[in-house]
PDB file of C-alpha atoms in Angstrom:
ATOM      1  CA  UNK A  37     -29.387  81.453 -20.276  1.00 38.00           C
ATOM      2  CA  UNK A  38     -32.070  83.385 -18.048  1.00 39.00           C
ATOM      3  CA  UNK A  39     -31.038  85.581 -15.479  1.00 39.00           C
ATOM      4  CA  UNK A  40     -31.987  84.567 -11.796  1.00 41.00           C
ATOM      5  CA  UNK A  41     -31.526  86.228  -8.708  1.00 45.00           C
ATOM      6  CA  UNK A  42     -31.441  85.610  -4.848  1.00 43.00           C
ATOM      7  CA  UNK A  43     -32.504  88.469  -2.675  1.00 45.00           C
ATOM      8  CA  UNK A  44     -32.344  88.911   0.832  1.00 38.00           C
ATOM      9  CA  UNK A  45     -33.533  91.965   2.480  1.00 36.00           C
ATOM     10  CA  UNK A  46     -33.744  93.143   5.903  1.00 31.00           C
ATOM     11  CA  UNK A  47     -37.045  93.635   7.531  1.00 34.00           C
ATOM     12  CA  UNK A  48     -37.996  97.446   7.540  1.00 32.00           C
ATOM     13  CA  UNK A  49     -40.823  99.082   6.499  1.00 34.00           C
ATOM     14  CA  UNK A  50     -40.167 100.645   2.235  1.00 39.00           C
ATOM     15  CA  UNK A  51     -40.072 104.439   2.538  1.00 36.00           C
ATOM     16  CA  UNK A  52     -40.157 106.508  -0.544  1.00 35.00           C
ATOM     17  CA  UNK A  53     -38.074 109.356  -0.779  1.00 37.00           C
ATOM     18  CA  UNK A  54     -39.487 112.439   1.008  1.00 38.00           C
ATOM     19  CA  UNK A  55     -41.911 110.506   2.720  1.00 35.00           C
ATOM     20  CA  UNK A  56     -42.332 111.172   6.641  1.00 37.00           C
ATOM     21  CA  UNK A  57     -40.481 107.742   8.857  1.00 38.00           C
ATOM     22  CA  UNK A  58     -43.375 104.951   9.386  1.00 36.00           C
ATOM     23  CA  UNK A  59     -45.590 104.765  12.615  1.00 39.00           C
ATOM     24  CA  UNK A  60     -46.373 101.702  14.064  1.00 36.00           C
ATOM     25  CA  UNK A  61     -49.289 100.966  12.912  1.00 39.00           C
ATOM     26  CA  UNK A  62     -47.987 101.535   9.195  1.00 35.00           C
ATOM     27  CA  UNK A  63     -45.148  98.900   9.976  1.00 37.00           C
ATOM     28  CA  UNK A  64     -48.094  96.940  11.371  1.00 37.00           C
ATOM     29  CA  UNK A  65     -49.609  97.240   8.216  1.00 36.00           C
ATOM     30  CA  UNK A  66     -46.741  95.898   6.666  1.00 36.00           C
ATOM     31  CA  UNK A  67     -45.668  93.284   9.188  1.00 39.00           C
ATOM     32  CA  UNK A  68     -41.820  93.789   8.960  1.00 36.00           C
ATOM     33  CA  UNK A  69     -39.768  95.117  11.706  1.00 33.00           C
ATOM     34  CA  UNK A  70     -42.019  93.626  14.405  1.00 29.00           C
ATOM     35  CA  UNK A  71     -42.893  90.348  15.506  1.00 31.00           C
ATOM     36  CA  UNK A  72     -44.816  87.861  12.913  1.00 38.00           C
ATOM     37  CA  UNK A  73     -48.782  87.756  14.638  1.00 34.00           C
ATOM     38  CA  UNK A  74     -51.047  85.671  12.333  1.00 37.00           C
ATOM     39  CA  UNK A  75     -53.499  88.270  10.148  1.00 37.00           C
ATOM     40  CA  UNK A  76     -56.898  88.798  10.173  1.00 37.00           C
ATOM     41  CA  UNK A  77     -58.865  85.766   9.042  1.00 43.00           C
ATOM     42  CA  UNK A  78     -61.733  87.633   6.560  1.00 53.00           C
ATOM     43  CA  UNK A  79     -60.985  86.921   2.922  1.00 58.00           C
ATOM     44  CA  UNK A  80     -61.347  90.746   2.173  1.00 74.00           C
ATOM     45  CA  UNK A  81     -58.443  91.760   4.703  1.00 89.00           C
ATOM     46  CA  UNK A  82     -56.308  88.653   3.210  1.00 93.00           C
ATOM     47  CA  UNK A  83     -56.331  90.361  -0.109  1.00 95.00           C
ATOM     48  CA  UNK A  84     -55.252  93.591   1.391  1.00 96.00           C
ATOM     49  CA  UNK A  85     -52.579  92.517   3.402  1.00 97.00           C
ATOM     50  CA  UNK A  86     -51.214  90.242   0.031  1.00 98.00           C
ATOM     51  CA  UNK A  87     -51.294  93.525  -1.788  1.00 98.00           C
ATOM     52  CA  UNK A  88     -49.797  95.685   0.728  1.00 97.00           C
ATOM     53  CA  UNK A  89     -47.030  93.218   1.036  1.00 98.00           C
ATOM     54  CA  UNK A  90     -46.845  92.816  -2.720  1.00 98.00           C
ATOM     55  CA  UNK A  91     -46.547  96.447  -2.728  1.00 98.00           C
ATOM     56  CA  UNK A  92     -43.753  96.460  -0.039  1.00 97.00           C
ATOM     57  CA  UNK A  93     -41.803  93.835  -1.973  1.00 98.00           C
ATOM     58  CA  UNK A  94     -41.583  96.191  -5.066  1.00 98.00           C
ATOM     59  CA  UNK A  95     -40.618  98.923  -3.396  1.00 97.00           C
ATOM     60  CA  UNK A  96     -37.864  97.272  -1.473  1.00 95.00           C
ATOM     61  CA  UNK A  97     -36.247  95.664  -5.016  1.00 95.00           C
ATOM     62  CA  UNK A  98     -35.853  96.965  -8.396  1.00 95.00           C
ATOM     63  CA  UNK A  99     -36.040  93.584  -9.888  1.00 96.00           C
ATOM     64  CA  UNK A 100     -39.269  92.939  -8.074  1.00 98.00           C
ATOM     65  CA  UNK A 101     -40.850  96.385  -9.007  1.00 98.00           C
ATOM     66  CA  UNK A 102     -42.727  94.849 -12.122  1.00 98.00           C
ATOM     67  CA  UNK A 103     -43.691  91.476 -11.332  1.00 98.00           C
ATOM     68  CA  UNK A 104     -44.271  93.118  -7.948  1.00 98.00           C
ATOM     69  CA  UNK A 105     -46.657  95.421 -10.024  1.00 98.00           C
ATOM     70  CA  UNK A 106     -48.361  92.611 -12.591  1.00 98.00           C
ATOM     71  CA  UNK A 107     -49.137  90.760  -8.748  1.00 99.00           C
ATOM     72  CA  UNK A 108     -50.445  93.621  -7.107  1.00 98.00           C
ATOM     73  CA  UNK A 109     -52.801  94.708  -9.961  1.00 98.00           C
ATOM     74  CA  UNK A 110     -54.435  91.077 -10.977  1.00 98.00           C
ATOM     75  CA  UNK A 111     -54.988  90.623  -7.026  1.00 98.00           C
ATOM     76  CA  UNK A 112     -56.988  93.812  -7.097  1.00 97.00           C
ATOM     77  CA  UNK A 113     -59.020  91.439 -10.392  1.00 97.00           C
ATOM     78  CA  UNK A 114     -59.642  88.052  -8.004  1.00 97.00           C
ATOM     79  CA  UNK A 115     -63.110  86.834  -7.746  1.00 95.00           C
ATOM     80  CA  UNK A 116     -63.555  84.945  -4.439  1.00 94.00           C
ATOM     81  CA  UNK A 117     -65.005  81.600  -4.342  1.00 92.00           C
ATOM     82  CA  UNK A 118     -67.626  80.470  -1.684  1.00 81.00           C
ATOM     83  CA  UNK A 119     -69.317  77.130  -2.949  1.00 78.00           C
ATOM     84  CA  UNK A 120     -66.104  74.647  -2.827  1.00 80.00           C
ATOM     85  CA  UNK A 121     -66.298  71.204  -2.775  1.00 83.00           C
ATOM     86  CA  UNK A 122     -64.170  69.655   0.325  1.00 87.00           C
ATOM     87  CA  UNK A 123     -60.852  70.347  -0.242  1.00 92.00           C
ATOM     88  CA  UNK A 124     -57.962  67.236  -0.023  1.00 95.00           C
ATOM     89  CA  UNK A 125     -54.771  67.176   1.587  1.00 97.00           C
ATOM     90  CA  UNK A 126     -51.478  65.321   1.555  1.00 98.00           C
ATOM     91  CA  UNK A 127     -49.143  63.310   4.279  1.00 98.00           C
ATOM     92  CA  UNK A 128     -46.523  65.816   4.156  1.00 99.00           C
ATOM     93  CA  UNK A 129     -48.876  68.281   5.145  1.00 99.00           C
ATOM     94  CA  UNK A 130     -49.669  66.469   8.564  1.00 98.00           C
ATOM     95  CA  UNK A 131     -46.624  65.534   9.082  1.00 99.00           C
ATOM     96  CA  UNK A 132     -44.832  68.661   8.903  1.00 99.00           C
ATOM     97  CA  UNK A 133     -47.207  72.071   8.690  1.00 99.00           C
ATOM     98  CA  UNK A 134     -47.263  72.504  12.304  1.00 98.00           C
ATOM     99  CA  UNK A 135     -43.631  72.724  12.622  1.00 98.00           C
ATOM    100  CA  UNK A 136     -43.145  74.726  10.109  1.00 99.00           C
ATOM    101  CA  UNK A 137     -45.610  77.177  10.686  1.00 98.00           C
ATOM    102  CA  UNK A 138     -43.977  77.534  14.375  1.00 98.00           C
ATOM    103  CA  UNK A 139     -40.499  78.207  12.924  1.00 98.00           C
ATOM    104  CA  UNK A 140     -42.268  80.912  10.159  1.00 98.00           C
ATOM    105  CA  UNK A 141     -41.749  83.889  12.710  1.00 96.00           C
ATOM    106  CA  UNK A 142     -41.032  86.143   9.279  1.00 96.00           C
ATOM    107  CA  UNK A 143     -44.034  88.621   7.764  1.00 95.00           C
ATOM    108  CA  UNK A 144     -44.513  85.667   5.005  1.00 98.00           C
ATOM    109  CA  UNK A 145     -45.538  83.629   7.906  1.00 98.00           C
ATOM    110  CA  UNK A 146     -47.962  85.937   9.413  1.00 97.00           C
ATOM    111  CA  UNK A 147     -49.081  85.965   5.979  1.00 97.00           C
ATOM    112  CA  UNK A 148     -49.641  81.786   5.327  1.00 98.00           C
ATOM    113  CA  UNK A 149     -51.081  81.676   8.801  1.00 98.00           C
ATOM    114  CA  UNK A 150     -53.919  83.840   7.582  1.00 96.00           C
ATOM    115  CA  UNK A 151     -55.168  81.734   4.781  1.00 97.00           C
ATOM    116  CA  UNK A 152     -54.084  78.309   5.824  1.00 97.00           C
ATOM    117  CA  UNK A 153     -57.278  76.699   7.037  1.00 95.00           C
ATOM    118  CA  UNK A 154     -59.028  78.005   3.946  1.00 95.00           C
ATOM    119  CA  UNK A 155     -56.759  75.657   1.538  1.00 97.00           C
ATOM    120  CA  UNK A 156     -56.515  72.357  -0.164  1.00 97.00           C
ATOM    121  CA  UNK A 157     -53.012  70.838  -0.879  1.00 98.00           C
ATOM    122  CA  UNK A 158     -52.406  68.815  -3.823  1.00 98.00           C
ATOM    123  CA  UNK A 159     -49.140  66.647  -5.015  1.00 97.00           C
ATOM    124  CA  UNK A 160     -47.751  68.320  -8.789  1.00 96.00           C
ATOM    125  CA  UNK A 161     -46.510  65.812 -11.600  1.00 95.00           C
ATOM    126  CA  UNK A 162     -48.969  63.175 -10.965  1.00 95.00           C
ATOM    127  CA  UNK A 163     -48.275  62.527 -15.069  1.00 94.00           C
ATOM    128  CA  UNK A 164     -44.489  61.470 -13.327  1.00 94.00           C
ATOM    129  CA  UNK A 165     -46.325  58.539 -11.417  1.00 95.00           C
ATOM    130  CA  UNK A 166     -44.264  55.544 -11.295  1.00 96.00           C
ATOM    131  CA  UNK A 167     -40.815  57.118 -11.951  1.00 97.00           C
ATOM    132  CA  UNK A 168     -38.632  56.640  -8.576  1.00 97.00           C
ATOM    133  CA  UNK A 169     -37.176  59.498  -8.061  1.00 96.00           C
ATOM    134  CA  UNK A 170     -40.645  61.368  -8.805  1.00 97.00           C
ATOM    135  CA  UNK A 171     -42.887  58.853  -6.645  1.00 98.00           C
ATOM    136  CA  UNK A 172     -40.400  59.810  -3.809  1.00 98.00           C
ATOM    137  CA  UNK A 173     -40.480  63.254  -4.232  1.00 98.00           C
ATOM    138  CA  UNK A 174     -44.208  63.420  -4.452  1.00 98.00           C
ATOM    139  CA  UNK A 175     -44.772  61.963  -1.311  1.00 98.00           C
ATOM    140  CA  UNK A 176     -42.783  64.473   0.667  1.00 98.00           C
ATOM    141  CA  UNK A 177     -43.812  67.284  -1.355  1.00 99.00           C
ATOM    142  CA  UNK A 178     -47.052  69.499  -1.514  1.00 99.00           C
ATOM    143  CA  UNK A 179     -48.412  72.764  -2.543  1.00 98.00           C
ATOM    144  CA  UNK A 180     -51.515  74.622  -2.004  1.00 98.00           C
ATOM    145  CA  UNK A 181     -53.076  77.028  -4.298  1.00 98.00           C
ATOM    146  CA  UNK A 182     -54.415  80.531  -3.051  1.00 98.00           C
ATOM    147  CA  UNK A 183     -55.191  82.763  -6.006  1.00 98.00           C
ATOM    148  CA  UNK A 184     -55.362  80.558  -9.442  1.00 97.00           C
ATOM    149  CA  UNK A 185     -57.095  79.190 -12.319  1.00 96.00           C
ATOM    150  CA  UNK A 186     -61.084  77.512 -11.935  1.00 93.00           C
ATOM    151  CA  UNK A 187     -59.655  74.335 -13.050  1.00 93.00           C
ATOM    152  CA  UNK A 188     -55.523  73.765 -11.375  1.00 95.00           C
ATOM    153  CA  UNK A 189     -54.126  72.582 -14.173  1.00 93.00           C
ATOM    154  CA  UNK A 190     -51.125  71.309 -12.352  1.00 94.00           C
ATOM    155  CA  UNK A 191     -52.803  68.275  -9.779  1.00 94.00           C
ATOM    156  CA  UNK A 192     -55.292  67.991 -12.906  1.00 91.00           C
ATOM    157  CA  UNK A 193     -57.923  69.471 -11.036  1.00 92.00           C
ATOM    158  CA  UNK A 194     -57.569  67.590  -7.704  1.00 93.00           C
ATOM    159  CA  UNK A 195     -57.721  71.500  -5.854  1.00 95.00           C
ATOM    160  CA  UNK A 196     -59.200  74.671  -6.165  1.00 95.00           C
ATOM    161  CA  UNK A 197     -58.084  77.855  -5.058  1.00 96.00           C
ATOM    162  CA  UNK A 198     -59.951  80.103  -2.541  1.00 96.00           C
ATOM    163  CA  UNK A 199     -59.754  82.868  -4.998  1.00 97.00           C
ATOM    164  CA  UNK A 200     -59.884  82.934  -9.421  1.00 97.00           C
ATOM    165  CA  UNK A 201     -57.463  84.257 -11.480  1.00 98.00           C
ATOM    166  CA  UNK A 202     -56.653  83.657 -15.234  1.00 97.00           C
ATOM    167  CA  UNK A 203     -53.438  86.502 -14.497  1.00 98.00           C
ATOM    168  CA  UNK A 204     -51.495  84.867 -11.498  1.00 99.00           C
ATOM    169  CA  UNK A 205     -50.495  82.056  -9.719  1.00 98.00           C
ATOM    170  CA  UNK A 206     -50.255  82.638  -6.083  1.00 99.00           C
ATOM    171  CA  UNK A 207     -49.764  79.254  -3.473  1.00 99.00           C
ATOM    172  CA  UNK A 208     -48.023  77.808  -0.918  1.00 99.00           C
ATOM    173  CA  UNK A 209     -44.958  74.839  -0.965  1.00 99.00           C
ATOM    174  CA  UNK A 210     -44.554  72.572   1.908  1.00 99.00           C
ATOM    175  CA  UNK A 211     -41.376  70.760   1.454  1.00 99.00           C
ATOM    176  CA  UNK A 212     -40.628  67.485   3.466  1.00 99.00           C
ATOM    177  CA  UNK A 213     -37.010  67.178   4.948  1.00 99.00           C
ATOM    178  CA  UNK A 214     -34.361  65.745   2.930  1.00 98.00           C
ATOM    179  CA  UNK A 215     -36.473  65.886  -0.251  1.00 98.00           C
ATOM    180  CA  UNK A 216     -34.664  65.901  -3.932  1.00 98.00           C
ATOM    181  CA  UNK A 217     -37.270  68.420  -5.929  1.00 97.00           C
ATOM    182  CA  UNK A 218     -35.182  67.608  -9.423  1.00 96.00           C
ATOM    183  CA  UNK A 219     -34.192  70.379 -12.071  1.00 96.00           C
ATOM    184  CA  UNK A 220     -37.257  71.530 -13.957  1.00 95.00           C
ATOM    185  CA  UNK A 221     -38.480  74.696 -15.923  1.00 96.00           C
ATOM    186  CA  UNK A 222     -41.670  76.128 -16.602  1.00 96.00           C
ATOM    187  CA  UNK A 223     -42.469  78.867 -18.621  1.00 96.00           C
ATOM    188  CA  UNK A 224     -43.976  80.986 -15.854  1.00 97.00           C
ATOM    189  CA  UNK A 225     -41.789  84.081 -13.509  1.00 98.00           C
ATOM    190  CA  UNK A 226     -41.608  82.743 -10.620  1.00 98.00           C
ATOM    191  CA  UNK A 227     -41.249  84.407  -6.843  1.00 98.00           C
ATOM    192  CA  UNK A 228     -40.624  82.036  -4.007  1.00 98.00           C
ATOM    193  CA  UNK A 229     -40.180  84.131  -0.240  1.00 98.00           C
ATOM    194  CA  UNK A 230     -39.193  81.609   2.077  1.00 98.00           C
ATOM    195  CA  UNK A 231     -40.954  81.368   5.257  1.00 99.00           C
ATOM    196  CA  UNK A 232     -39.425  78.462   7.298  1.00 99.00           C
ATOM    197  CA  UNK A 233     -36.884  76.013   6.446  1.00 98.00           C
ATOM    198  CA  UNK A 234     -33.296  75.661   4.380  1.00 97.00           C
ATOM    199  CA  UNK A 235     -32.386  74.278   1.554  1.00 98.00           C
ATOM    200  CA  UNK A 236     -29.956  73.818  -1.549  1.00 98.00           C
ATOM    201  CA  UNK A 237     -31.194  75.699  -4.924  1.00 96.00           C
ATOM    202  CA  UNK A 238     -30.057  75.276  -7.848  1.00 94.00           C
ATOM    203  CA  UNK A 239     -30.926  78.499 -10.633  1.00 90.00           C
ATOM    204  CA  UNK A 240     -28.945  77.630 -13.932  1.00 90.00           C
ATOM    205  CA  UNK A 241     -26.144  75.920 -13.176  1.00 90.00           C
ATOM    206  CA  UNK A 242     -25.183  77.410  -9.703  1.00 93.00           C
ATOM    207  CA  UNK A 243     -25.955  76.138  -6.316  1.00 96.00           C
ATOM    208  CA  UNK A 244     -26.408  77.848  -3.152  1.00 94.00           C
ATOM    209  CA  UNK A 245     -28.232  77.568   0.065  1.00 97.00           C
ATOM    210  CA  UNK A 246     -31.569  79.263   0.997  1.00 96.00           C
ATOM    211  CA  UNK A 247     -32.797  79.938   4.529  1.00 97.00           C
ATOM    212  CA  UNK A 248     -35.782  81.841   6.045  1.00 97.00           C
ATOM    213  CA  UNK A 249     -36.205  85.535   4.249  1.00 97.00           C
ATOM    214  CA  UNK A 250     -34.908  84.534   0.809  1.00 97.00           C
ATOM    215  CA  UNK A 251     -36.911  85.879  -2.074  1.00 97.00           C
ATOM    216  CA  UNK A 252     -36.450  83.997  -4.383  1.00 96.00           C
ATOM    217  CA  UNK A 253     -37.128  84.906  -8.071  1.00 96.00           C
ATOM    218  CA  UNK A 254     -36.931  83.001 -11.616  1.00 94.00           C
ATOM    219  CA  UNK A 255     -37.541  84.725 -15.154  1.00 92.00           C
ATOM    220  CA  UNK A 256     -39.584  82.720 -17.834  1.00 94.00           C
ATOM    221  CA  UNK A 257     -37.197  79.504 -18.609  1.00 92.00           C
ATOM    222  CA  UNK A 258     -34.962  79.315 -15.824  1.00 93.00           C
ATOM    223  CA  UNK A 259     -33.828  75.700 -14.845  1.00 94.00           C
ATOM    224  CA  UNK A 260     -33.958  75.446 -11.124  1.00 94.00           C
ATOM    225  CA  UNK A 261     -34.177  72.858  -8.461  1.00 95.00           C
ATOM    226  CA  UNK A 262     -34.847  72.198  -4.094  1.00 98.00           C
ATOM    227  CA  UNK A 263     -32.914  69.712  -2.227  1.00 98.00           C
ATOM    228  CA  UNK A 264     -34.245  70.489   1.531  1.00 98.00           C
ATOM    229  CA  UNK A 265     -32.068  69.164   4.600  1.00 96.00           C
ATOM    230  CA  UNK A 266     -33.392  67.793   7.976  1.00 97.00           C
ATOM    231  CA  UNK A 267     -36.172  70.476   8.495  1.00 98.00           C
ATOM    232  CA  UNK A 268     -39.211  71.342   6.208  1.00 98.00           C
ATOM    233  CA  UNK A 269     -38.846  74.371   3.747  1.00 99.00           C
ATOM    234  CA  UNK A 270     -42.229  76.391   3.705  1.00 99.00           C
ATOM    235  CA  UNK A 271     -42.973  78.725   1.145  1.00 99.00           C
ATOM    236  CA  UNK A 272     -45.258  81.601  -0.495  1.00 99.00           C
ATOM    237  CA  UNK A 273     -44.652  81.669  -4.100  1.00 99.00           C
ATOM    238  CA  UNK A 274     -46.030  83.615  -6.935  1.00 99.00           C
ATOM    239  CA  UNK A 275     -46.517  83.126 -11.068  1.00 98.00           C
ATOM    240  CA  UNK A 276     -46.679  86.597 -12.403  1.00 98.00           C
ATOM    241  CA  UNK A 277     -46.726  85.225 -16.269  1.00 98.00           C
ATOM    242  CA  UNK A 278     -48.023  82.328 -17.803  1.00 97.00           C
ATOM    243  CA  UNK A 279     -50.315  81.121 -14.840  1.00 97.00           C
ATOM    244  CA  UNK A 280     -51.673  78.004 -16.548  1.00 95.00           C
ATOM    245  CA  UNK A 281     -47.666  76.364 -17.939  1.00 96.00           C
ATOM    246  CA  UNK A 282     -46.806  73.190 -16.442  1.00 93.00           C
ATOM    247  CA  UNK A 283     -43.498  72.550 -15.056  1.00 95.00           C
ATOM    248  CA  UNK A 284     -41.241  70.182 -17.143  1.00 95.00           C
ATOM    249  CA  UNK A 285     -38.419  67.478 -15.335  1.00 96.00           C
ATOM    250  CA  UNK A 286     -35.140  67.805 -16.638  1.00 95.00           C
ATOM    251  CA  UNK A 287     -33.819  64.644 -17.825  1.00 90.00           C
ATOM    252  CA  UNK A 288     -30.141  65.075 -18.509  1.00 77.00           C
TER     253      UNK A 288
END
């Protein structure tokens, strides 16, 4: 069975050896060990402060220092798209975005806050249509692409990303409260970092709860699952392989 982890790390600015402690505009820079302020709104600076934090996160973990790597250099590859057509959203997304984004006082919030208004947010599965447990889940569910693929293979083209990629998957979840988001596997790694919310994950066969400042991360294969409680779970998440697999429902 794949090896998953969960990872929780303090906020602090990632020193290398030798190097002199951070100033405050470096932990600015960053965004950890002060208070989440949303980011400068230009596309360019978007990227930068995605990389930088990218960049952070693999210096911080071992286990993150490749993917962490594989993100940071297919970013610096993006082309940015002007000319979109109007982009949809979803019910969850008006129901609960606000709230979340007021509880997401973590960098990953600063982060969302920054690129929000410039997404669309589509519901996945729509091939599940008509199955219960799926219709239910895809009402209380969305996710928004930020970096992906010209056509989003995963709403079958119902969003487009602010930014093109063929190497990555970068997006945002919005999870509705007491939503079931059943086992399933995809062939992409996965990072989730959790901005707002808690919830029960499953990764293999163990369970555990998530709150805010989880990272989250799933090799190629690795069943997992999201049952969120009375608040909304909001996320930033990252494909680092395999940008263009579709997730799979387990069926036991």
């Amino acid at each position: 069975m794949p090896t998953m982890a969960w990872l929780h790390f303090s906020r602090t600015v990632p020193v290398r050896p030798g190097s002199p402690a951070p100033d405050r505009a470096t932990q600015r820079r960053y965004g950890f060990g002060i208070p989440s302020r949303p980011m400068s709104a230009q596309p360019e600076d978007f990227l930068v402060n995605l990389r930088a934090f990218a960049d952070a996160e693999g210096v911080r973990a071992n286990e993150l220092n490749r993917p962490m790597e594989i993100l940071n250099n297919a970013l610096g590859r993006v082309v940015s798209v002007d000319d979109r057509p109007p982009q949809p959203s979803q019910p969850v997304v008006a129901a609960h975005l606000a709230n979340a984004l007021d509880a997401a006082t973590n960098a990953v919030g600063g982060l969302i806050r920054s690129i929000v208004d410039r997404v669309g947010w589509a519901a996945p599965y729509p091939e599940y249509a008509g199955e219960s447990d799926m219709d239910a889940m895809r009402a209380n569910y969305a996710y928004a692409p930020i970096v992906g693929g010209a056509l989003d293979v995963i709403s079958a083209g119902s969003v487009f990303a602010p930014y093109i990629s063929e190497e990555v998957f970068v997006g945002l979840v919005l999870q509705g409260p007491n939503c079931d988001y059943p086992s399933h596997v995809h062939k992409a790694e996965e990072v989730f970092w959790v901005a707002a919310g808690t919830a029960d994950w499953q990764r293999g066969d163990a369970w555990r709860v998530d709150g805010p400042g989880a990272v989250i991360h799933h090799l190629s294969g690795t069943r997992h699952a999201t049952i969120t409680r009375e608040e909304p779970l909001l996320m930033l998440f990252a494909w680092v392989s395999d940008p263009g697999s579709i997730p799979v429902i387990i069926r036991d």
